[in-house]
């Protein structure tokens, strides 16, 4: 719990973020190697290939004696696509391992014990709260056996997503839409209902032009997706889940290795997912405008009195261009 | 527009704010006297008695030669409850006057000219934007012949002020309600419709316990206010404007010297005031909760398509306790 490693861990966390959307079913992880004075020697993050620890060790070639590795997740102790990080750390002669959160994955756990058995000093729990938050999607898969669902809503101040005649393009600003593109990039899948496909014909592709694999496109609902729809183009894979069975959706998503789903649906699917207890977080973009009438972003939740309200907690709120962006998690 | 006086003007502006809610029909004004090195010699603000300049001059007794007075509004040039500030400045031997905004009041204007005629150097326009904003209510009375109306709304994330059964206490948190108390204190009048009086029986009194005169209570609507209603107690004056004639409301408010009205009405009166073009600003408190159904904070505005939307601009947004507070002004 030493605060001596906080700065190095913050750096490792910032590195971890650079892997967001690129690690498939793996967690995002960052690692730094520091000398006994705390000076940075090497850094690494997981981007789908070597684990962060191995990236940092390889970057250095030979690790000086007395070095410490600071890593955002307990080093793994199993052989998957790559060998165990514990063995790489032992072999590199690293003297101390500092990590933020334990690996809850039964097949990968035991890393700390393996390191201690090899005579390496292990310190755990440094900045565990942000580290856990960064991998909350991965924890969701392991602990709840389902991906994390984040519902993105673009609405007016009075909670409307379209005017009475259905017009809705664009309620929020260019700045907000650019930010949404980043959020899509950081997701494994982008999901809408068939209604949105039929009404708006979205591409569900991040517009940042990055030359990496695009997130899976997921469309849920009974209706057919018309030939020529943008979601059928070759920019990304499409998963069409027929019907309204969320168990079938979750199974299909887990099979694809999806940890985090960015839900860009309209009111109907979003409300159904809230009622089913599937929405974990909401990212609300509010344009500074009023419509009075029109379509609300959420439908009837069966709530008749204030005590039955559906509570959330604000994680962050700020202006994005002219709009207000608020990130909330479900629960008081 | 020398930036040399920015710090002193910022200080003067912060002093001005301390008079908010205490100056009756007068503007809020702050003033500081500094020496030739910019060191603070004296300060003052208007709190209903002496003008800010006179408070600062009196605090000093004898003003050293070469002093500068920095004041948020052009010194007045007329004799009202007090003598002209221009004469007090000339008499004190102050060498330079720096002010932020010109006085638009025809009866008080001409101060800068009078000072220049007396051989005093005058610099105007320093931090004029915040200075104008601080007195926007006073400018509204002079320039638009009506008070500034700020609509306070406490709603859920989906824009509801009550659940389907009418339950609404308390949607927002203690922290938000404490902040509302401050906002009431900074207003000259607090207004609701008769519907709110009948439904909630509010006191419309700031709960900060300050030993100063409470804002005027204004109730608008045709229905009688029942005997025993809290707004009839002796904590503050009550103005009951019968009917729905906003011209009559404005005349009655101007007659009482009201510059700024804090509208705490429900949807009906608030929507009517928006439609009448009377709402200048909105202070929106959003609780991080969803109701799905229930009463919306705003009713039908006759808008059918997105292009007809009622645009606002975010002035500030931040978390207050668990809630999101957003201050907006009407207009793009």
XYZ file of C-alpha atoms in Angstrom:
664
model
C 0.000 0.000 0.000
C 3.031 2.253 -0.221
C 2.279 5.543 -1.915
C 5.851 5.433 -3.306
C 4.565 3.603 -6.341
C 1.517 5.791 -7.011
C 3.207 7.862 -9.716
C 4.554 4.804 -11.504
C 1.137 3.127 -11.244
C -0.594 6.222 -12.646
C 1.787 6.037 -15.570
C 1.077 2.317 -15.988
C -2.678 3.044 -15.916
C -2.319 5.680 -18.619
C -0.408 3.153 -20.719
C -3.122 0.548 -20.154
C -5.726 2.894 -21.639
C -3.827 2.942 -24.911
C -4.827 -0.687 -25.393
C -8.542 -0.001 -25.004
C -10.565 -1.634 -27.772
C -7.526 -3.649 -28.929
C -7.220 -6.467 -26.438
C -10.141 -8.612 -27.555
C -11.317 -10.732 -24.630
C -8.211 -9.823 -22.594
C -7.982 -7.057 -19.982
C -6.189 -3.794 -20.682
C -2.875 -3.741 -18.816
C -0.016 -1.280 -18.511
C 3.422 -1.849 -16.964
C 6.501 0.237 -16.211
C 9.949 -0.870 -15.057
C 11.661 1.583 -12.700
C 15.075 1.585 -11.049
C 15.688 1.864 -7.312
C 15.425 5.677 -7.546
C 12.022 5.433 -9.211
C 13.399 6.484 -12.604
C 11.550 5.082 -15.581
C 13.521 2.409 -17.470
C 10.876 0.936 -19.777
C 7.147 0.783 -20.385
C 4.634 -1.429 -22.085
C 0.949 -2.057 -22.575
C -1.134 -4.902 -23.878
C -2.468 -4.295 -27.378
C -3.490 -7.826 -28.245
C -0.007 -9.373 -28.599
C 2.617 -9.664 -25.842
C 1.408 -8.915 -22.326
C 2.371 -5.510 -20.912
C 5.069 -6.930 -18.610
C 6.735 -8.749 -21.491
C 6.580 -5.662 -23.734
C 8.389 -3.648 -21.045
C 10.990 -6.358 -20.390
C 11.676 -6.802 -24.122
C 11.967 -3.018 -24.589
C 14.794 -3.032 -22.067
C 16.624 -6.098 -23.352
C 18.566 -6.645 -20.144
C 16.857 -5.545 -16.925
C 19.284 -3.938 -14.415
C 19.514 -5.622 -11.016
C 17.312 -4.031 -8.352
C 14.583 -3.036 -10.808
C 10.881 -2.979 -9.927
C 8.028 -3.667 -12.316
C 4.785 -1.772 -11.631
C 1.794 -3.307 -13.386
C -1.935 -2.577 -13.323
C -3.016 -6.227 -12.974
C -1.528 -9.235 -11.176
C 0.922 -10.894 -13.590
C -0.631 -13.983 -15.139
C 0.545 -17.437 -14.226
C -0.680 -19.429 -17.193
C 0.280 -20.193 -20.745
C -2.277 -18.854 -23.205
C -1.404 -17.211 -26.520
C 1.786 -16.160 -24.695
C 3.801 -17.717 -21.889
C 3.203 -16.845 -18.215
C 4.310 -13.326 -17.280
C 5.465 -14.648 -13.908
C 8.174 -16.724 -15.615
C 9.276 -13.792 -17.793
C 9.593 -11.628 -14.661
C 11.552 -14.300 -12.760
C 13.816 -14.925 -15.738
C 14.499 -11.182 -16.179
C 15.781 -10.996 -12.604
C 13.293 -8.335 -11.491
C 13.505 -7.858 -7.727
C 10.105 -6.407 -6.875
C 6.625 -6.579 -8.418
C 3.972 -3.951 -7.590
C 0.455 -4.502 -8.927
C -2.939 -2.876 -8.523
C -5.588 -5.603 -8.603
C -5.556 -9.383 -8.332
C -6.468 -11.425 -11.394
C -9.895 -12.969 -10.706
C -9.602 -15.307 -13.680
C -9.245 -18.836 -12.170
C -7.031 -19.998 -15.028
C -4.615 -17.063 -14.736
C -4.584 -16.435 -10.965
C -1.794 -17.402 -8.561
C 0.737 -15.032 -10.092
C 1.548 -13.262 -6.841
C 2.128 -16.551 -5.037
C 4.359 -17.893 -7.822
C 6.467 -14.703 -7.664
C 6.767 -14.833 -3.869
C 7.756 -18.499 -4.070
C 10.551 -17.418 -6.413
C 11.817 -14.963 -3.772
C 10.475 -11.786 -5.408
C 8.973 -9.067 -3.200
C 5.311 -8.461 -4.158
C 3.248 -5.395 -3.238
C -0.428 -5.399 -4.222
C -3.369 -2.987 -4.036
C -1.676 0.202 -5.291
C -4.414 2.381 -6.935
C -6.694 -0.629 -7.090
C -9.895 1.429 -7.489
C -9.012 3.087 -10.809
C -7.329 -0.101 -11.999
C -10.489 -2.087 -11.352
C -12.590 0.601 -13.034
C -10.405 0.547 -16.148
C -11.064 -3.183 -16.556
C -14.665 -3.178 -15.342
C -15.809 -4.721 -18.635
C -13.388 -7.594 -18.256
C -14.415 -8.046 -14.594
C -18.060 -8.093 -15.730
C -17.389 -11.021 -18.043
C -15.589 -12.995 -15.323
C -17.830 -12.086 -12.386
C -21.266 -11.688 -14.044
C -20.762 -13.830 -17.142
C -21.893 -11.020 -19.397
C -20.352 -7.994 -21.118
C -20.599 -4.494 -19.719
C -23.383 -2.528 -21.429
C -23.008 1.249 -21.758
C -26.044 3.064 -23.118
C -25.224 6.198 -25.072
C -28.035 8.721 -25.276
C -28.123 11.981 -27.232
C -31.062 14.064 -26.073
C -32.318 17.541 -25.410
C -32.340 19.060 -21.921
C -35.918 17.832 -21.558
C -34.954 14.275 -22.466
C -36.172 14.187 -26.064
C -34.360 12.296 -28.823
C -36.562 13.468 -31.673
C -39.202 16.079 -32.377
C -42.847 15.150 -32.916
C -42.282 14.631 -36.664
C -39.367 12.260 -35.963
C -36.611 14.719 -36.939
C -33.513 14.043 -34.853
C -30.413 14.869 -36.944
C -28.452 16.306 -35.242
C -29.520 17.042 -31.729
C -26.006 17.148 -30.309
C -22.968 18.936 -31.688
C -20.059 17.966 -33.919
C -17.851 17.950 -30.806
C -20.072 15.417 -29.081
C -20.204 13.235 -32.170
C -16.402 13.265 -32.392
C -16.234 12.152 -28.780
C -18.773 9.407 -29.502
C -16.452 8.161 -32.209
C -13.705 7.701 -29.592
C -16.125 5.888 -27.306
C -17.064 3.548 -30.154
C -13.389 2.839 -30.775
C -12.999 1.872 -27.109
C -15.827 -0.658 -27.330
C -15.766 -4.230 -28.575
C -19.246 -3.974 -30.023
C -21.736 -1.285 -31.026
C -25.371 -2.226 -30.741
C -28.735 -0.907 -31.951
C -32.201 -2.338 -32.523
C -33.597 -3.055 -35.964
C -35.772 0.047 -35.558
C -32.685 2.298 -35.573
C -31.271 0.511 -38.637
C -34.548 1.047 -40.509
C -34.984 4.664 -39.383
C -31.425 6.050 -39.491
C -29.361 3.557 -41.526
C -26.256 4.090 -39.335
C -22.826 2.626 -40.169
C -21.953 1.948 -36.483
C -18.307 2.569 -37.345
C -15.955 4.944 -35.461
C -15.202 7.904 -37.707
C -11.657 8.399 -36.497
C -10.095 6.736 -39.529
C -7.806 4.568 -37.418
C -6.413 1.646 -39.331
C -7.421 -1.010 -36.818
C -10.195 -3.590 -36.719
C -13.575 -1.974 -36.203
C -15.865 -3.056 -33.353
C -18.443 -5.760 -33.956
C -21.810 -4.395 -35.127
C -24.776 -5.870 -33.281
C -28.385 -5.434 -34.368
C -31.142 -6.885 -32.225
C -34.746 -7.451 -33.272
C -37.044 -9.548 -35.362
C -37.249 -7.474 -38.487
C -34.990 -8.157 -41.455
C -32.097 -5.828 -42.182
C -32.812 -4.453 -45.681
C -30.269 -5.183 -48.403
C -28.081 -2.140 -48.934
C -28.162 -1.119 -45.262
C -24.904 0.491 -44.156
C -24.405 -2.078 -41.371
C -24.071 -4.724 -44.097
C -20.988 -3.126 -45.657
C -17.537 -4.668 -45.232
C -16.186 -2.196 -42.660
C -16.912 -4.535 -39.754
C -18.551 -7.795 -38.862
C -22.319 -7.789 -38.232
C -24.146 -9.884 -35.660
C -27.934 -9.887 -36.084
C -29.630 -11.316 -32.998
C -33.207 -12.153 -33.935
C -35.959 -11.813 -31.358
C -35.800 -10.193 -27.929
C -34.020 -12.855 -25.885
C -31.203 -11.154 -23.998
C -29.726 -14.522 -22.935
C -29.218 -15.366 -26.595
C -27.644 -11.932 -27.094
C -25.238 -12.425 -24.189
C -24.215 -15.918 -25.333
C -23.542 -14.659 -28.841
C -21.506 -11.711 -27.507
C -19.419 -13.861 -25.153
C -18.734 -16.272 -27.991
C -17.325 -13.346 -29.977
C -15.096 -12.351 -27.045
C -17.023 -9.097 -26.482
C -16.395 -7.467 -23.106
C -17.917 -4.017 -23.618
C -20.953 -3.053 -25.659
C -21.762 0.520 -26.612
C -25.539 0.625 -26.950
C -26.674 3.343 -29.349
C -30.258 2.219 -29.537
C -33.426 4.235 -29.329
C -35.872 4.298 -26.472
C -37.499 0.926 -27.093
C -34.464 -1.339 -26.830
C -32.771 0.902 -24.235
C -35.806 0.852 -21.972
C -36.110 -2.939 -22.310
C -32.439 -3.336 -21.373
C -32.852 -1.052 -18.333
C -35.859 -3.092 -17.239
C -33.897 -6.329 -17.723
C -31.131 -4.969 -15.459
C -28.585 -5.099 -18.277
C -27.561 -1.437 -18.522
C -24.480 -0.833 -16.342
C -23.681 2.726 -17.337
C -25.212 5.623 -19.240
C -23.304 8.189 -21.262
C -25.729 11.053 -21.685
C -25.096 13.842 -24.173
C -27.508 16.699 -23.592
C -27.897 19.430 -26.149
C -28.768 22.813 -24.589
C -32.172 22.925 -26.207
C -35.820 22.225 -25.411
C -38.454 20.555 -27.553
C -41.391 20.358 -25.144
C -43.014 17.517 -27.105
C -41.492 14.674 -29.096
C -39.972 11.308 -28.286
C -38.416 10.668 -24.880
C -35.143 8.785 -24.588
C -36.722 6.399 -22.111
C -40.151 4.788 -22.102
C -42.426 3.541 -19.367
C -40.466 1.756 -16.624
C -43.589 0.790 -14.705
C -42.723 3.412 -12.066
C -45.715 5.095 -10.436
C -44.218 6.776 -7.369
C -40.914 8.512 -6.609
C -39.658 5.782 -4.266
C -39.535 3.366 -7.198
C -37.167 5.588 -9.183
C -34.231 4.078 -11.056
C -31.154 5.554 -9.364
C -27.760 6.153 -10.901
C -24.536 7.798 -9.733
C -22.694 10.522 -11.620
C -19.137 9.462 -12.434
C -18.264 12.651 -14.307
C -19.960 15.599 -15.944
C -18.497 18.250 -18.204
C -19.137 20.441 -21.206
C -18.244 19.056 -24.613
C -18.515 21.895 -27.082
C -21.986 23.361 -26.485
C -23.327 20.137 -24.948
C -23.296 18.588 -21.486
C -21.780 15.138 -21.200
C -22.561 13.059 -18.138
C -21.229 9.600 -17.413
C -23.305 7.657 -14.907
C -23.278 4.191 -13.437
C -26.387 2.348 -12.413
C -26.976 2.159 -8.668
C -27.038 4.655 -5.818
C -7.800 48.355 -21.925
C -4.659 47.854 -19.888
C -4.418 44.482 -18.204
C -2.600 46.203 -15.330
C -5.911 46.685 -13.570
C -7.330 43.199 -14.150
C -6.388 41.887 -10.711
C -7.802 44.913 -8.936
C -10.984 44.687 -11.035
C -11.369 40.992 -10.238
C -11.156 41.902 -6.579
C -13.720 44.675 -7.071
C -16.040 42.213 -8.841
C -15.766 39.748 -5.985
C -16.656 42.559 -3.592
C -19.642 43.517 -5.748
C -21.073 40.000 -5.409
C -21.267 40.453 -1.648
C -24.031 42.977 -2.227
C -26.178 40.595 -4.259
C -29.787 40.602 -3.073
C -29.158 43.670 -0.866
C -29.129 46.597 -3.251
C -32.837 46.811 -4.016
C -33.311 48.457 -7.399
C -29.647 49.522 -7.510
C -26.840 47.648 -9.281
C -24.264 45.643 -7.360
C -20.951 47.498 -7.350
C -17.512 46.858 -5.895
C -14.570 49.263 -5.654
C -10.958 49.135 -4.528
C -8.460 51.946 -4.021
C -4.872 51.042 -4.885
C -1.616 52.963 -4.667
C 0.765 53.564 -7.573
C 2.366 50.140 -6.994
C -1.006 48.425 -7.237
C -1.126 47.714 -3.485
C -4.594 47.569 -1.986
C -5.411 50.565 0.226
C -9.169 50.190 0.750
C -12.230 48.376 -0.540
C -15.967 48.790 -0.585
C -19.179 47.423 -2.028
C -22.717 48.640 -2.297
C -25.066 46.966 0.166
C -27.994 49.353 -0.080
C -26.431 52.361 1.701
C -23.357 54.288 0.545
C -22.157 53.564 -2.969
C -19.083 51.318 -3.254
C -16.725 54.206 -4.128
C -17.819 56.189 -1.089
C -17.481 53.156 1.200
C -13.871 52.699 0.036
C -13.026 56.403 0.343
C -14.551 56.603 3.834
C -12.672 53.440 4.895
C -9.434 55.225 4.084
C -10.273 58.577 5.669
C -7.590 60.451 3.755
C -6.732 59.125 0.303
C -2.972 59.326 -0.478
C -2.001 61.347 -3.546
C -1.514 59.275 -6.674
C -4.156 56.713 -5.735
C -6.365 54.950 -8.269
C -9.925 53.772 -7.702
C -10.975 50.645 -9.605
C -14.744 50.215 -9.746
C -17.046 47.758 -11.504
C -19.474 50.394 -12.831
C -19.025 53.959 -14.077
C -19.261 56.255 -11.039
C -22.663 57.898 -10.874
C -23.097 61.577 -11.571
C -26.401 62.258 -9.869
C -27.793 62.867 -6.447
C -30.160 60.128 -5.370
C -30.318 58.703 -1.870
C -26.630 59.637 -1.740
C -24.571 62.358 -3.402
C -22.822 61.831 -6.766
C -19.818 59.501 -6.537
C -18.027 61.688 -9.067
C -17.937 64.566 -6.571
C -16.730 62.271 -3.758
C -13.894 61.033 -6.009
C -12.909 64.546 -7.080
C -13.024 65.799 -3.500
C -10.880 62.880 -2.266
C -8.147 63.849 -4.705
C -8.066 60.520 -6.508
C -5.866 60.755 -9.607
C -7.175 57.939 -11.770
C -10.494 56.136 -12.155
C -10.712 52.691 -13.779
C -14.144 51.223 -14.401
C -15.601 48.176 -16.178
C -18.905 49.208 -17.754
C -20.636 52.472 -18.492
C -23.771 53.340 -16.578
C -26.692 53.064 -19.048
C -29.076 54.795 -16.668
C -29.833 58.175 -18.271
C -30.199 59.891 -14.903
C -26.855 58.631 -13.565
C -24.703 58.636 -16.712
C -22.023 61.161 -17.589
C -19.768 60.218 -14.704
C -16.723 59.550 -16.880
C -17.099 62.923 -18.611
C -17.496 64.763 -15.318
C -14.311 63.107 -13.981
C -12.314 63.906 -17.130
C -13.556 67.490 -16.987
C -12.134 67.636 -13.474
C -8.730 66.543 -14.810
C -8.881 62.927 -13.616
C -7.536 60.168 -15.867
C -10.326 57.709 -16.723
C -9.843 54.171 -18.097
C -12.949 52.209 -19.031
C -13.798 48.708 -20.283
C -11.585 46.646 -17.943
C -13.260 43.194 -17.540
C -16.482 44.595 -18.916
C -17.962 41.188 -19.845
C -18.097 39.741 -16.315
C -19.035 43.138 -14.917
C -21.998 43.352 -17.274
C -22.995 39.778 -16.459
C -22.943 40.473 -12.712
C -25.458 43.281 -13.197
C -27.468 41.669 -15.997
C -30.640 41.935 -13.918
C -30.162 45.673 -13.461
C -29.353 46.079 -17.186
C -32.543 44.141 -17.999
C -34.640 46.649 -16.076
C -33.009 49.623 -17.824
C -32.739 48.160 -21.315
C -35.811 45.867 -21.514
C -38.019 47.514 -18.894
C -38.543 44.220 -17.113
C -36.768 42.155 -14.463
C -34.512 39.223 -15.304
C -36.348 35.911 -14.927
C -34.366 32.813 -13.929
C -36.304 29.568 -13.987
C -35.112 27.008 -11.472
C -35.972 23.424 -12.331
C -35.370 20.314 -10.224
C -35.882 17.243 -12.349
C -34.733 13.730 -13.051
C -32.272 12.907 -15.856
C -35.269 12.247 -18.081
C -36.812 15.630 -17.324
C -39.475 14.599 -14.839
C -40.469 16.728 -11.860
C -42.860 14.231 -10.307
C -43.805 10.589 -10.619
C -47.136 9.505 -12.073
C -48.820 9.701 -8.645
C -47.566 13.263 -8.147
C -44.844 12.393 -5.605
C -41.943 14.823 -5.981
C -40.302 15.345 -2.570
C -37.352 15.307 -2.881
C -36.061 14.660 -6.333
C -32.793 16.513 -5.803
C -30.396 16.284 -2.884
C -29.867 18.256 0.327
C -26.768 19.795 -1.278
C -28.788 21.094 -4.208
C -31.462 22.464 -1.915
C -28.844 24.295 0.150
C -27.520 25.841 -3.034
C -31.042 26.833 -4.053
C -31.326 28.658 -0.753
C -28.302 30.777 -1.721
C -29.832 31.464 -5.128
C -33.051 32.594 -3.470
C -31.066 34.942 -1.245
C -29.469 36.496 -4.336
C -32.865 37.224 -5.887
C -35.210 40.121 -5.288
C -38.301 37.976 -5.709
C -39.234 34.299 -5.678
C -42.166 33.328 -7.836
C -44.506 30.380 -8.252
C -47.985 29.785 -9.660
C -51.029 29.219 -7.494
C -50.836 25.531 -8.478
C -47.528 25.138 -6.626
C -48.895 26.940 -3.558
C -51.882 24.597 -3.468
C -49.856 21.440 -4.147
C -46.674 21.995 -2.108
C -47.419 24.865 0.304
C -43.857 26.258 0.003
C -42.535 29.097 2.199
C -40.432 30.638 -0.646
C -37.926 31.804 1.965
C -34.152 31.188 1.823
C -33.260 28.706 4.549
C -29.866 30.209 5.333
C -31.034 31.952 8.453
C -29.462 35.267 7.474
C -30.815 38.199 9.383
C -31.654 40.338 6.368
C -34.848 41.186 4.562
C -36.231 38.191 2.679
C -37.025 38.388 -1.046
C -40.523 39.334 -2.168
C -42.815 36.339 -2.626
C -44.789 36.383 -5.864
C -47.692 34.071 -6.625
C -49.347 34.258 -10.040
C -52.721 32.792 -10.964
C -56.444 33.156 -10.593
C -57.070 30.837 -7.715
C -57.242 32.102 -4.136
C -54.360 31.449 -1.784
C -55.906 29.435 1.068
C -55.755 30.924 4.553
C -52.928 29.321 6.510
C -50.690 28.922 3.432
C -47.016 29.329 4.308
C -46.586 32.169 1.800
C -48.978 34.209 3.948
C -46.738 34.136 7.022
C -44.810 37.226 8.147
C -41.361 36.173 6.927
C -41.633 38.226 3.744
C -44.005 40.327 1.730
C -46.400 38.550 -0.663
C -47.496 39.806 -4.072
C -50.422 37.874 -5.553
C -50.843 38.685 -9.246
C -54.289 37.509 -10.299
C -54.811 36.210 -13.829
C -52.232 35.381 -16.469
C -51.281 38.843 -17.715
C -47.515 39.055 -17.731
C -47.603 42.830 -18.399
C -49.436 43.274 -15.121
C -46.851 41.043 -13.454
C -43.957 43.088 -14.834
C -45.509 46.406 -13.834
C -46.113 45.152 -10.311
C -42.546 43.840 -10.042
C -40.965 47.053 -11.344
C -43.044 49.037 -8.908
C -41.558 46.957 -6.090
C -38.025 47.627 -7.400
C -37.534 43.973 -8.359
C -34.614 43.359 -10.745
C -34.242 39.590 -10.569
C -36.925 36.965 -10.168
C -36.203 33.368 -9.243
C -39.016 31.356 -10.792
C -39.654 28.127 -8.906
C -42.876 27.276 -10.654
C -44.044 24.010 -12.092
C -44.372 23.139 -15.732
C -47.522 25.136 -16.478
C -46.331 28.622 -15.532
C -42.752 27.905 -16.622
C -43.844 26.774 -20.073
C -46.118 29.812 -20.451
C -43.225 32.123 -19.524
C -40.904 30.399 -22.025
C -43.548 30.811 -24.732
C -43.981 34.479 -23.786
C -40.216 35.014 -24.199
C -39.829 35.983 -20.544
C -37.399 33.331 -19.323
C -33.824 34.651 -19.608
C -31.971 31.834 -17.876
C -32.542 28.342 -16.582
C -30.885 26.802 -13.545
C -31.412 23.094 -13.960
C -30.776 20.667 -11.114
C -30.817 17.109 -12.387
C -30.977 14.211 -9.987
C -29.159 11.109 -11.283
C -32.340 9.089 -11.524
C -34.909 7.992 -14.099
C -38.671 7.804 -13.783
C -39.711 6.849 -17.307
C -43.239 8.183 -16.813
C -44.528 11.107 -14.757
C -44.725 14.876 -15.185
C -42.251 16.659 -17.451
C -40.696 19.952 -16.382
C -41.802 21.542 -19.618
C -45.071 21.210 -21.520
C -45.974 21.550 -25.166
C -44.135 24.444 -26.822
C -45.929 23.965 -30.141
C -42.701 22.560 -31.623
C -43.213 19.859 -34.244
C -39.816 19.596 -35.918
C -36.218 19.855 -34.721
C -35.517 23.144 -36.499
C -38.075 24.877 -34.276
C -36.238 23.867 -31.089
C -35.792 26.353 -28.251
C -32.023 26.852 -28.002
C -30.032 27.800 -24.933
C -26.335 28.164 -24.131
C -24.589 26.468 -21.231
C -22.964 29.044 -18.924
C -21.667 26.470 -16.458
C -22.223 22.888 -15.445
C -20.950 21.011 -12.410
C -21.791 18.398 -9.842
C -23.490 19.534 -6.655
C -23.484 16.625 -4.273
C -24.945 13.728 -6.266
C -26.762 16.043 -8.697
C -25.818 17.873 -11.877
C -26.309 21.624 -11.869
C -26.409 23.447 -15.179
C -26.823 27.174 -15.647
C -28.062 28.161 -19.098
C -29.037 31.349 -20.829
C -31.686 31.529 -23.484
C -30.370 31.917 -27.034
C -27.791 30.150 -29.157
